[in-house]
CSV table of C-alpha atoms in Angstrom, one decimal:
chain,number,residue,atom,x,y,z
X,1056,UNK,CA,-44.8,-64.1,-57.1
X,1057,UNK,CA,-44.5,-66.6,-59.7
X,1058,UNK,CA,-42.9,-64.6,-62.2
X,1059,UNK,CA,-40.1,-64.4,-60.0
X,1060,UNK,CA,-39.3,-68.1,-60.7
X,1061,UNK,CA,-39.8,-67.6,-64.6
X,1062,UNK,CA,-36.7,-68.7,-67.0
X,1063,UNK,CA,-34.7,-66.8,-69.2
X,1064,UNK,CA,-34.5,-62.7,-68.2
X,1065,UNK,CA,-37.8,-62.3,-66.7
X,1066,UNK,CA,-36.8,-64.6,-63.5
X,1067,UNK,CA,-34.8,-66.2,-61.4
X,1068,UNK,CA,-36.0,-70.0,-61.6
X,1069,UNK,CA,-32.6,-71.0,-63.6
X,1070,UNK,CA,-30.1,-69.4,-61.6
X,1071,UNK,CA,-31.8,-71.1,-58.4
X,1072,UNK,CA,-31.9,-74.0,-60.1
X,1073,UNK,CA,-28.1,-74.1,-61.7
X,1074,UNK,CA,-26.8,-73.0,-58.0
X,1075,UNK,CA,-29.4,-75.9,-56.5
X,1076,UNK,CA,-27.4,-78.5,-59.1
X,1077,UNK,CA,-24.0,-77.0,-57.4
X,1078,UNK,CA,-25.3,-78.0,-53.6
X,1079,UNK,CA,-26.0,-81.2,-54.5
X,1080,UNK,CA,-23.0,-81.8,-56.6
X,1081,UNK,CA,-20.9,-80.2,-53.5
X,1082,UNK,CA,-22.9,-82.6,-51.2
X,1083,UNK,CA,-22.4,-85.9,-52.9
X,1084,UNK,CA,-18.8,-85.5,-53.8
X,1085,UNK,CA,-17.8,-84.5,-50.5
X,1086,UNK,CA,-19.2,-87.2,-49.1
X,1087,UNK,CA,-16.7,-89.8,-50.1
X,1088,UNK,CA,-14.1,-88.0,-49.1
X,1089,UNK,CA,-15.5,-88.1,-45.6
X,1090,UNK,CA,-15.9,-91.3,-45.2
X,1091,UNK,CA,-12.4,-92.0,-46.5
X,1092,UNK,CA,-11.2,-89.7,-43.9
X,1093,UNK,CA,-13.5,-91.0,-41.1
X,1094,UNK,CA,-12.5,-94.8,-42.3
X,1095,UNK,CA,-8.5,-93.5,-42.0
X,1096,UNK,CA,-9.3,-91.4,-38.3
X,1097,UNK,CA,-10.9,-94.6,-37.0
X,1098,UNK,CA,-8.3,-97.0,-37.7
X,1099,UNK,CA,-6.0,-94.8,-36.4
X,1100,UNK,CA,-7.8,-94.5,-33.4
X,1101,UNK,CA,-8.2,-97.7,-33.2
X,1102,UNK,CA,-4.6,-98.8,-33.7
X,1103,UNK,CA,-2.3,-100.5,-31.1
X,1104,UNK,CA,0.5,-98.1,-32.1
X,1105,UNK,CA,1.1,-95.0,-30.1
X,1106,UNK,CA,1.9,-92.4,-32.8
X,1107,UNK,CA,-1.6,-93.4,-34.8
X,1108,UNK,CA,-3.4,-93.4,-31.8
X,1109,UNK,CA,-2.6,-89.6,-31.4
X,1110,UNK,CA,-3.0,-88.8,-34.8
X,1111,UNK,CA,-6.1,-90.3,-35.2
X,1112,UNK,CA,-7.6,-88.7,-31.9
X,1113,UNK,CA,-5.9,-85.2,-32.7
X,1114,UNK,CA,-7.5,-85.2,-35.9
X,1115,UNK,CA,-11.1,-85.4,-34.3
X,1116,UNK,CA,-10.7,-83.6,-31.5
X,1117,UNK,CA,-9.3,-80.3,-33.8
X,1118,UNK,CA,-11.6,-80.8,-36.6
X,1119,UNK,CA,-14.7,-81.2,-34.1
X,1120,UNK,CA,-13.6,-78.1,-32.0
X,1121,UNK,CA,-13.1,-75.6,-34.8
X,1122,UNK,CA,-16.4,-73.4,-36.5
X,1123,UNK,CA,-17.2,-75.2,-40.2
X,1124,UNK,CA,-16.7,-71.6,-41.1
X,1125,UNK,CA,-13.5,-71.4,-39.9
X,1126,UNK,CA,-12.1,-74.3,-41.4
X,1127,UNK,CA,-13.4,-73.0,-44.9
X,1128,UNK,CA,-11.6,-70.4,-44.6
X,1129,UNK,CA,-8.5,-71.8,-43.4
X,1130,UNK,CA,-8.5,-74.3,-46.4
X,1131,UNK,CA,-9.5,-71.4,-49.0
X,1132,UNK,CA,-7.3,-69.2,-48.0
X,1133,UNK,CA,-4.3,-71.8,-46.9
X,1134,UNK,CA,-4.5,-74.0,-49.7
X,1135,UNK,CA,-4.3,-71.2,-52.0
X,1136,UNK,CA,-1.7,-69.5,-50.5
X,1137,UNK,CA,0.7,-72.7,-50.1
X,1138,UNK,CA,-0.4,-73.1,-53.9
X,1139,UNK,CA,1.0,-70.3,-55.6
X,1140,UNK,CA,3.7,-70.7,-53.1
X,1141,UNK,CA,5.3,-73.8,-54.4
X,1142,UNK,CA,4.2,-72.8,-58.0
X,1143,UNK,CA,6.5,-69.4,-57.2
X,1144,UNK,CA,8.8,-71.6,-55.9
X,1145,UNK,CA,9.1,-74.3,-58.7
X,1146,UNK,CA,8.8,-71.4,-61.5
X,1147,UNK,CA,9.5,-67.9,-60.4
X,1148,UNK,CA,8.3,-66.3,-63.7
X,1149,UNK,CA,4.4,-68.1,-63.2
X,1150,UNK,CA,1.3,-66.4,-62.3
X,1151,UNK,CA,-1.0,-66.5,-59.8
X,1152,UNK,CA,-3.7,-69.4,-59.5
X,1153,UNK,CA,-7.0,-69.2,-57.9
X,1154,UNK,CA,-7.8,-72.0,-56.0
X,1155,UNK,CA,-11.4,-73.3,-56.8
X,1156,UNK,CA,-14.1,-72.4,-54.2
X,1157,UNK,CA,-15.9,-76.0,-55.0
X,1158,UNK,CA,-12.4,-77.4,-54.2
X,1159,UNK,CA,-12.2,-76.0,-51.1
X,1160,UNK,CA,-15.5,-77.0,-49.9
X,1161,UNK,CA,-15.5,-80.1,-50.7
X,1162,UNK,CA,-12.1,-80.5,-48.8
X,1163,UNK,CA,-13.2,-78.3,-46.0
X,1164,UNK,CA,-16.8,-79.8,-45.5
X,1165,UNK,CA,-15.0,-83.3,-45.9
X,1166,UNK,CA,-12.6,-83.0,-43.6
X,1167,UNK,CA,-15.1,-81.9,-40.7
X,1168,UNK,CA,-17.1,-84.6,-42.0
X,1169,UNK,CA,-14.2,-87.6,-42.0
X,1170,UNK,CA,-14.0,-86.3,-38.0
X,1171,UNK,CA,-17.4,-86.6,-36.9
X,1172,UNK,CA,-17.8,-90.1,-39.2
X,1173,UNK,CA,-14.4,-91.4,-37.4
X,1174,UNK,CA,-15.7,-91.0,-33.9
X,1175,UNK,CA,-19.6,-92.7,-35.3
X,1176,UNK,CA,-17.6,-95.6,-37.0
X,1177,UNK,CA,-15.0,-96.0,-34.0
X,1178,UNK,CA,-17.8,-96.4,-32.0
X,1179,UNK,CA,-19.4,-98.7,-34.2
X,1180,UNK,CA,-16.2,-100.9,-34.6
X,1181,UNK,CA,-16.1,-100.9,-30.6
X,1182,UNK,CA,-19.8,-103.0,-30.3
X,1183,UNK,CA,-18.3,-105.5,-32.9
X,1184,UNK,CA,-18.6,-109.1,-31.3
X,1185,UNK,CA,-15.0,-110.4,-31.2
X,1186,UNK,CA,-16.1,-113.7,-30.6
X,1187,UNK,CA,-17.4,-113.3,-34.4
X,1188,UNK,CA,-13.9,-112.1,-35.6
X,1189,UNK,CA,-12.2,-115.0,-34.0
X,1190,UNK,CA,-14.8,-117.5,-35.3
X,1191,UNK,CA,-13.4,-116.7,-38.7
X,1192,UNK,CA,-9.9,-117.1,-38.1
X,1193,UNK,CA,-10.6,-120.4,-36.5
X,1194,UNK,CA,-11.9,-121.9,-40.2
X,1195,UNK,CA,-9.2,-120.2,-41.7
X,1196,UNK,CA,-10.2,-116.4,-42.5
X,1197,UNK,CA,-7.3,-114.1,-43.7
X,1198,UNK,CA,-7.4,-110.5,-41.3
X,1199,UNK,CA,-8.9,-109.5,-44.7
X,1200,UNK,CA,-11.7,-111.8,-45.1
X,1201,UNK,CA,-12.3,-111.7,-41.5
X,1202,UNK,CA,-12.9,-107.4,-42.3
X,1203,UNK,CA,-14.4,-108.0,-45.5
X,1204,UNK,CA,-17.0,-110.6,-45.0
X,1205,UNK,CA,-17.9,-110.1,-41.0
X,1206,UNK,CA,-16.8,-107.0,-39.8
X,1207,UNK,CA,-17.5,-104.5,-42.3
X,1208,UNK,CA,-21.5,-105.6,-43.0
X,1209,UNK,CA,-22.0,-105.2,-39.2
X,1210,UNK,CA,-19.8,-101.9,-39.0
X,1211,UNK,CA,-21.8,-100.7,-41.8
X,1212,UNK,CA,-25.5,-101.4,-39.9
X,1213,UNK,CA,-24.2,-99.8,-36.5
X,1214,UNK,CA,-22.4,-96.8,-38.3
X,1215,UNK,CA,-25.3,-96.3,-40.7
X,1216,UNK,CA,-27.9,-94.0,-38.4
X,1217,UNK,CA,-25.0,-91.7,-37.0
X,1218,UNK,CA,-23.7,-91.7,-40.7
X,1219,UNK,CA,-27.2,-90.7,-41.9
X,1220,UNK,CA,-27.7,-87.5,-39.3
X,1221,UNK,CA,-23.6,-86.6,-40.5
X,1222,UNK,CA,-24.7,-86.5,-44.0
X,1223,UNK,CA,-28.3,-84.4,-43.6
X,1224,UNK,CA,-26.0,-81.9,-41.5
X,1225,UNK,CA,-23.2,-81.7,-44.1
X,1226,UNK,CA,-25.9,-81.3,-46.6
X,1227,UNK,CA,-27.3,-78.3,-45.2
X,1228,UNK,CA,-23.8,-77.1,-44.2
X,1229,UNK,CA,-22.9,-76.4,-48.1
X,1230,UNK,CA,-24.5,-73.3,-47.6
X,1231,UNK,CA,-21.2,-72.0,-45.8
X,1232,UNK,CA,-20.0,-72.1,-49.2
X,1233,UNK,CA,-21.9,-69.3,-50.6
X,1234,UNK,CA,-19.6,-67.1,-48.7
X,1235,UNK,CA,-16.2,-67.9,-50.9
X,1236,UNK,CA,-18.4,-67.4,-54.0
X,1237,UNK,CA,-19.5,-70.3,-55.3
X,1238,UNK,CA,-21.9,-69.6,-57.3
X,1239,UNK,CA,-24.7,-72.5,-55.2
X,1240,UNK,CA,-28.1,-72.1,-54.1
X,1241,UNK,CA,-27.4,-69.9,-51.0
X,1242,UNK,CA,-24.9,-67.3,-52.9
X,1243,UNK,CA,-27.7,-67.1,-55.9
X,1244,UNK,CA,-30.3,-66.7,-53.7
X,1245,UNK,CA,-28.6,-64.0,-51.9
X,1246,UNK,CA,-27.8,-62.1,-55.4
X,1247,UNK,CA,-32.2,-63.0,-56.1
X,1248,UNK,CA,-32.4,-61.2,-53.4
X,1249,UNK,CA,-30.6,-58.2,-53.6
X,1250,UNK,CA,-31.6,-57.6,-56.9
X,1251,UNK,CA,-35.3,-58.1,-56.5
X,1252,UNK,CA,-35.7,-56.7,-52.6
X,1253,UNK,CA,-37.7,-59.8,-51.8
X,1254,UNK,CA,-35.9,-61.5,-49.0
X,1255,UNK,CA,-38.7,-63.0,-47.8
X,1256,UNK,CA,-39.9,-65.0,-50.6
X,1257,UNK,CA,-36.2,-66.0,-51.9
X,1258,UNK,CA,-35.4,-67.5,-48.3
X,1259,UNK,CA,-38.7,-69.3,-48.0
X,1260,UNK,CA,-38.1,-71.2,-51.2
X,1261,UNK,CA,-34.2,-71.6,-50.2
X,1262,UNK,CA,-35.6,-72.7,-46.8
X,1263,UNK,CA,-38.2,-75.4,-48.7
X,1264,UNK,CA,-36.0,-76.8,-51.2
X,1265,UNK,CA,-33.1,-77.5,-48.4
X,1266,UNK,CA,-36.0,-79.4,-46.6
X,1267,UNK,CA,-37.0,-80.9,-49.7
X,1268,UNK,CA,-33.4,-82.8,-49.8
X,1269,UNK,CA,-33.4,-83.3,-45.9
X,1270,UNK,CA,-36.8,-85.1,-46.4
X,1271,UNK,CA,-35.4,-87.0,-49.4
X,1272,UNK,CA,-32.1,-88.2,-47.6
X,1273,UNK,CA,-34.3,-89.3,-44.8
X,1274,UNK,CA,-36.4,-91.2,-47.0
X,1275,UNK,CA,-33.1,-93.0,-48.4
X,1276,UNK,CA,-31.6,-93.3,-45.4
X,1277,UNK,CA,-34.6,-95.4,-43.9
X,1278,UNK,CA,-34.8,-97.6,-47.0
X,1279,UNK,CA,-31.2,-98.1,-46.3
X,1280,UNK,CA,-31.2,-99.1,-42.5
X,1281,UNK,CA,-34.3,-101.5,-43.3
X,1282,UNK,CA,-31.9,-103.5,-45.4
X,1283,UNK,CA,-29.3,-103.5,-43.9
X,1284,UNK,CA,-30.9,-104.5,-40.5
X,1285,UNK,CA,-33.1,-107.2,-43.0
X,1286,UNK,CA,-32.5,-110.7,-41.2
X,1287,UNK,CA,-32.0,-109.0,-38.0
X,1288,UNK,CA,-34.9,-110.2,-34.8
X,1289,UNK,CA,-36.2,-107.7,-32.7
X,1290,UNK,CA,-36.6,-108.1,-29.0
């Protein structure tokens, strides 16, 4: 079995490992985008105007509702086609462009992301203190000092375990990428498989290394709740 994980010709242990790289690449840049997207949903959500309340809310409430799959191949397919669309538009005499599948998934994945994290940090914003907020504007705190330097630290510690259990299932949601062909650990282990005829043994180690990060993220993501509930007293 071991020689099926060999380098060079007589294996498969660098392709599983170059499509492993992609997942985690695909993982961490999509994250960020998320959270911008979650930051932007809650405020909007949060906001005393009409319009951003609704387009806050809407956001959420579609991106939650919809299949990951789905949305993937909305964006791959949409973004391409409005693409070459304007290209055509702006320069008749231009050929087509294919629109990266690593592109799409990271704004696909983020975007289902930024509305599950808008919901977690709206919540999170909601068990604020206010009596905090107007404690530092009463010794002279600008709206931005007052987010900055009270808000935001305690946002960040209620947000953080909701956050966490986003980012384990976004993580193990890259593997809906494999089906626009990027080339990352699902899609190579799939072609392992088809080549070899040993489904078994190629799903198993998919299924152990995508635990392997779980359990890693969870080990993080503890480190990271213990500081930033450090100073806190427990009942």
């Amino acid at each position: 079995m071991f020689e099926l994980f060999a380098y060079g010709d007589a294996g498969w242990g660098d392709e599983i490992l170059r499509g492993l790289a992609i997942t985690v690449q695909l993982a961490i840049v999509t994250l960020p985008v998320g959270l911008a997207l979650g930051f932007v949903a809650a405020f909007c959500s949060l906001s005393r105007l009409r319009p951003l309340r609704f387009l806050g809310f809407g956001y959420t409430t579609i991106m939650r509702g919809l299949p990951e799959i789905l949305t993937l191949f909305v964006v791959y397919n949409g973004v391409g086609l409005l693409l070459n669309s304007a290209i055509r538009w702006w320069n008749p005499d231009s050929g087509a462009v294919n629109f990266s599948p690593f592109a799409a998934g990271v704004i696909a994945l983020g975007m289902v992301f930024g509305a599950f994290a808008g919901e977690v940090i709206r919540g999170a914003f909601n068990s604020l203190d206010g009596g905090q907020v107007e404690a530092g504007r009463a010794i002279g705190m600008n709206p931005r000092m007052v987010f900055f330097r009270i808000q935001l630290p305690q946002l960040w510690r209620f947000a953080l375990p909701g956050l966490g259990n986003l980012w384990i299932n976004m993580l193990k949601d890259t593997a809906l990428v494999s089906v626009i062909a990027l080339d990352d650990l699902m899609r190579m282990t799939k072609v392992a498989v088809g080549v070899t005829k040993q489904p078994f043994t190629f799903y198993l180690v998919a299924c152990l290394i995508f635990w392997a990060l779980c359990l890693l993220s969870e080990l993080v993501l503890a480190r990271m709740e213990k500081r930033a509930n450090r100073g806190i007293r427990r009942a």
